Amino acid sequence: MNTASKILNLTQDDLDDIMSTTDESFQAHSKHDNMDKNEKIRQKVSKLLASQEEFSGKLLKIFSKKLDEIQAADRDLATMRNI
């Protein structure tokens, strides 16, 4: 930083002020980016959860239908064995 202050003809305090301001603005920008990313992730998770609810409902209907078919087949088999 000493070399930079000589090249730019600035005092060390001026250079420190410039560097600290840049760091603060970078951190603020980084925090904003992180908030945007977090919001996007939150939206994707919400959408995924909603789609899983739809999927699980459809899967439950299919499972119930197959279970009914198996029970009907078992009843038919039991009837055939009794004949």
mmCIF file with all atom_site columns, C-alpha atoms in Angstrom:
data_model
loop_
_atom_site.group_PDB
_atom_site.id
_atom_site.type_symbol
_atom_site.label_atom_id
_atom_site.label_alt_id
_atom_site.label_comp_id
_atom_site.label_asym_id
_atom_site.label_entity_id
_atom_site.label_seq_id
_atom_site.pdbx_PDB_ins_code
_atom_site.Cartn_x
_atom_site.Cartn_y
_atom_site.Cartn_z
_atom_site.occupancy
_atom_site.B_iso_or_equiv
_atom_site.pdbx_formal_charge
_atom_site.auth_seq_id
_atom_site.auth_comp_id
_atom_site.auth_asym_id
_atom_site.auth_atom_id
_atom_site.pdbx_PDB_model_num
ATOM 1  C CA . MET A 1 1  ? 0.000   0.000   0.000  1.00 0.00 ? 1  MET A CA 1
ATOM 2  C CA . ASN A 1 2  ? 2.977   2.276   0.560  1.00 0.00 ? 2  ASN A CA 1
ATOM 3  C CA . THR A 1 3  ? 3.916   1.972   -3.108 1.00 0.00 ? 3  THR A CA 1
ATOM 4  C CA . ALA A 1 4  ? 0.342   2.721   -4.150 1.00 0.00 ? 4  ALA A CA 1
ATOM 5  C CA . SER A 1 5  ? 0.225   5.839   -1.994 1.00 0.00 ? 5  SER A CA 1
ATOM 6  C CA . LYS A 1 6  ? 3.468   7.083   -3.624 1.00 0.00 ? 6  LYS A CA 1
ATOM 7  C CA . ILE A 1 7  ? 2.241   6.362   -7.153 1.00 0.00 ? 7  ILE A CA 1
ATOM 8  C CA . LEU A 1 8  ? -1.144  8.007   -6.573 1.00 0.00 ? 8  LEU A CA 1
ATOM 9  C CA . ASN A 1 9  ? 0.404   10.832  -4.558 1.00 0.00 ? 9  ASN A CA 1
ATOM 10 C CA . LEU A 1 10 ? -1.910  10.149  -1.630 1.00 0.00 ? 10 LEU A CA 1
ATOM 11 C CA . THR A 1 11 ? -1.270  9.939   2.061  1.00 0.00 ? 11 THR A CA 1
ATOM 12 C CA . GLN A 1 12 ? -1.558  6.591   3.771  1.00 0.00 ? 12 GLN A CA 1
ATOM 13 C CA . ASP A 1 13 ? -4.729  7.822   5.542  1.00 0.00 ? 13 ASP A CA 1
ATOM 14 C CA . ASP A 1 14 ? -6.327  8.790   2.213  1.00 0.00 ? 14 ASP A CA 1
ATOM 15 C CA . LEU A 1 15 ? -5.480  5.409   0.760  1.00 0.00 ? 15 LEU A CA 1
ATOM 16 C CA . ASP A 1 16 ? -6.875  3.655   3.837  1.00 0.00 ? 16 ASP A CA 1
ATOM 17 C CA . ASP A 1 17 ? -10.117 5.645   3.508  1.00 0.00 ? 17 ASP A CA 1
ATOM 18 C CA . ILE A 1 18 ? -10.441 4.723   -0.150 1.00 0.00 ? 18 ILE A CA 1
ATOM 19 C CA . MET A 1 19 ? -9.799  1.057   0.557  1.00 0.00 ? 19 MET A CA 1
ATOM 20 C CA . SER A 1 20 ? -12.232 0.902   3.465  1.00 0.00 ? 20 SER A CA 1
ATOM 21 C CA . THR A 1 21 ? -14.989 2.597   1.459  1.00 0.00 ? 21 THR A CA 1
ATOM 22 C CA . THR A 1 22 ? -14.454 0.175   -1.396 1.00 0.00 ? 22 THR A CA 1
ATOM 23 C CA . ASP A 1 23 ? -14.604 -2.762  0.990  1.00 0.00 ? 23 ASP A CA 1
ATOM 24 C CA . GLU A 1 24 ? -17.836 -1.484  2.562  1.00 0.00 ? 24 GLU A CA 1
ATOM 25 C CA . SER A 1 25 ? -19.506 -0.944  -0.803 1.00 0.00 ? 25 SER A CA 1
ATOM 26 C CA . PHE A 1 26 ? -18.336 -4.373  -1.935 1.00 0.00 ? 26 PHE A CA 1
ATOM 27 C CA . GLN A 1 27 ? -19.715 -5.952  1.232  1.00 0.00 ? 27 GLN A CA 1
ATOM 28 C CA . ALA A 1 28 ? -23.034 -4.152  0.800  1.00 0.00 ? 28 ALA A CA 1
ATOM 29 C CA . HIS A 1 29 ? -23.197 -5.322  -2.824 1.00 0.00 ? 29 HIS A CA 1
ATOM 30 C CA . SER A 1 30 ? -22.268 -8.839  -1.759 1.00 0.00 ? 30 SER A CA 1
ATOM 31 C CA . LYS A 1 31 ? -24.984 -8.854  0.927  1.00 0.00 ? 31 LYS A CA 1
ATOM 32 C CA . HIS A 1 32 ? -27.536 -7.699  -1.662 1.00 0.00 ? 32 HIS A CA 1
ATOM 33 C CA . ASP A 1 33 ? -26.447 -10.467 -4.042 1.00 0.00 ? 33 ASP A CA 1
ATOM 34 C CA . ASN A 1 34 ? -26.716 -13.027 -1.251 1.00 0.00 ? 34 ASN A CA 1
ATOM 35 C CA . MET A 1 35 ? -30.214 -11.794 -0.389 1.00 0.00 ? 35 MET A CA 1
ATOM 36 C CA . ASP A 1 36 ? -31.234 -12.090 -4.057 1.00 0.00 ? 36 ASP A CA 1
ATOM 37 C CA . LYS A 1 37 ? -29.798 -15.603 -4.251 1.00 0.00 ? 37 LYS A CA 1
ATOM 38 C CA . ASN A 1 38 ? -31.525 -16.578 -1.013 1.00 0.00 ? 38 ASN A CA 1
ATOM 39 C CA . GLU A 1 39 ? -34.844 -15.254 -2.311 1.00 0.00 ? 39 GLU A CA 1
ATOM 40 C CA . LYS A 1 40 ? -34.454 -17.177 -5.573 1.00 0.00 ? 40 LYS A CA 1
ATOM 41 C CA . ILE A 1 41 ? -33.646 -20.353 -3.666 1.00 0.00 ? 41 ILE A CA 1
ATOM 42 C CA . ARG A 1 42 ? -36.615 -19.770 -1.356 1.00 0.00 ? 42 ARG A CA 1
ATOM 43 C CA . GLN A 1 43 ? -38.915 -19.377 -4.372 1.00 0.00 ? 43 GLN A CA 1
ATOM 44 C CA . LYS A 1 44 ? -37.557 -22.553 -5.992 1.00 0.00 ? 44 LYS A CA 1
ATOM 45 C CA . VAL A 1 45 ? -38.035 -24.517 -2.774 1.00 0.00 ? 45 VAL A CA 1
ATOM 46 C CA . SER A 1 46 ? -41.597 -23.220 -2.416 1.00 0.00 ? 46 SER A CA 1
ATOM 47 C CA . LYS A 1 47 ? -42.364 -24.199 -6.003 1.00 0.00 ? 47 LYS A CA 1
ATOM 48 C CA . LEU A 1 48 ? -40.816 -27.632 -5.475 1.00 0.00 ? 48 LEU A CA 1
ATOM 49 C CA . LEU A 1 49 ? -42.825 -28.207 -2.309 1.00 0.00 ? 49 LEU A CA 1
ATOM 50 C CA . ALA A 1 50 ? -46.033 -27.239 -4.093 1.00 0.00 ? 50 ALA A CA 1
ATOM 51 C CA . SER A 1 51 ? -45.263 -29.597 -6.963 1.00 0.00 ? 51 SER A CA 1
ATOM 52 C CA . GLN A 1 52 ? -44.447 -32.397 -4.527 1.00 0.00 ? 52 GLN A CA 1
ATOM 53 C CA . GLU A 1 53 ? -47.851 -31.948 -2.900 1.00 0.00 ? 53 GLU A CA 1
ATOM 54 C CA . GLU A 1 54 ? -49.486 -32.355 -6.303 1.00 0.00 ? 54 GLU A CA 1
ATOM 55 C CA . PHE A 1 55 ? -47.243 -35.309 -7.095 1.00 0.00 ? 55 PHE A CA 1
ATOM 56 C CA . SER A 1 56 ? -47.854 -37.030 -3.776 1.00 0.00 ? 56 SER A CA 1
ATOM 57 C CA . GLY A 1 57 ? -51.627 -36.629 -4.188 1.00 0.00 ? 57 GLY A CA 1
ATOM 58 C CA . LYS A 1 58 ? -51.523 -38.218 -7.634 1.00 0.00 ? 58 LYS A CA 1
ATOM 59 C CA . LEU A 1 59 ? -49.228 -40.972 -6.389 1.00 0.00 ? 59 LEU A CA 1
ATOM 60 C CA . LEU A 1 60 ? -51.588 -41.710 -3.501 1.00 0.00 ? 60 LEU A CA 1
ATOM 61 C CA . LYS A 1 61 ? -54.528 -42.045 -5.914 1.00 0.00 ? 61 LYS A CA 1
ATOM 62 C CA . ILE A 1 62 ? -52.567 -44.480 -8.089 1.00 0.00 ? 62 ILE A CA 1
ATOM 63 C CA . PHE A 1 63 ? -51.462 -46.454 -5.032 1.00 0.00 ? 63 PHE A CA 1
ATOM 64 C CA . SER A 1 64 ? -55.039 -46.650 -3.733 1.00 0.00 ? 64 SER A CA 1
ATOM 65 C CA . LYS A 1 65 ? -56.286 -47.813 -7.127 1.00 0.00 ? 65 LYS A CA 1
ATOM 66 C CA . LYS A 1 66 ? -53.623 -50.539 -7.326 1.00 0.00 ? 66 LYS A CA 1
ATOM 67 C CA . LEU A 1 67 ? -54.374 -51.616 -3.752 1.00 0.00 ? 67 LEU A CA 1
ATOM 68 C CA . ASP A 1 68 ? -58.072 -51.915 -4.631 1.00 0.00 ? 68 ASP A CA 1
ATOM 69 C CA . GLU A 1 69 ? -57.140 -54.017 -7.680 1.00 0.00 ? 69 GLU A CA 1
ATOM 70 C CA . ILE A 1 70 ? -54.968 -56.324 -5.548 1.00 0.00 ? 70 ILE A CA 1
ATOM 71 C CA . GLN A 1 71 ? -57.738 -56.724 -2.975 1.00 0.00 ? 71 GLN A CA 1
ATOM 72 C CA . ALA A 1 72 ? -60.238 -57.538 -5.721 1.00 0.00 ? 72 ALA A CA 1
ATOM 73 C CA . ALA A 1 73 ? -57.843 -60.114 -7.180 1.00 0.00 ? 73 ALA A CA 1
ATOM 74 C CA . ASP A 1 74 ? -57.392 -61.656 -3.714 1.00 0.00 ? 74 ASP A CA 1
ATOM 75 C CA . ARG A 1 75 ? -61.166 -61.901 -3.285 1.00 0.00 ? 75 ARG A CA 1
ATOM 76 C CA . ASP A 1 76 ? -61.509 -63.518 -6.711 1.00 0.00 ? 76 ASP A CA 1
ATOM 77 C CA . LEU A 1 77 ? -58.733 -65.982 -5.883 1.00 0.00 ? 77 LEU A CA 1
ATOM 78 C CA . ALA A 1 78 ? -60.347 -66.840 -2.547 1.00 0.00 ? 78 ALA A CA 1
ATOM 79 C CA . THR A 1 79 ? -63.671 -67.394 -4.308 1.00 0.00 ? 79 THR A CA 1
ATOM 80 C CA . MET A 1 80 ? -62.030 -69.712 -6.866 1.00 0.00 ? 80 MET A CA 1
ATOM 81 C CA . ARG A 1 81 ? -60.348 -71.743 -4.134 1.00 0.00 ? 81 ARG A CA 1
ATOM 82 C CA . ASN A 1 82 ? -63.665 -72.271 -2.379 1.00 0.00 ? 82 ASN A CA 1
ATOM 83 C CA . ILE A 1 83 ? -65.328 -73.628 -5.510 1.00 0.00 ? 83 ILE A CA 1
#
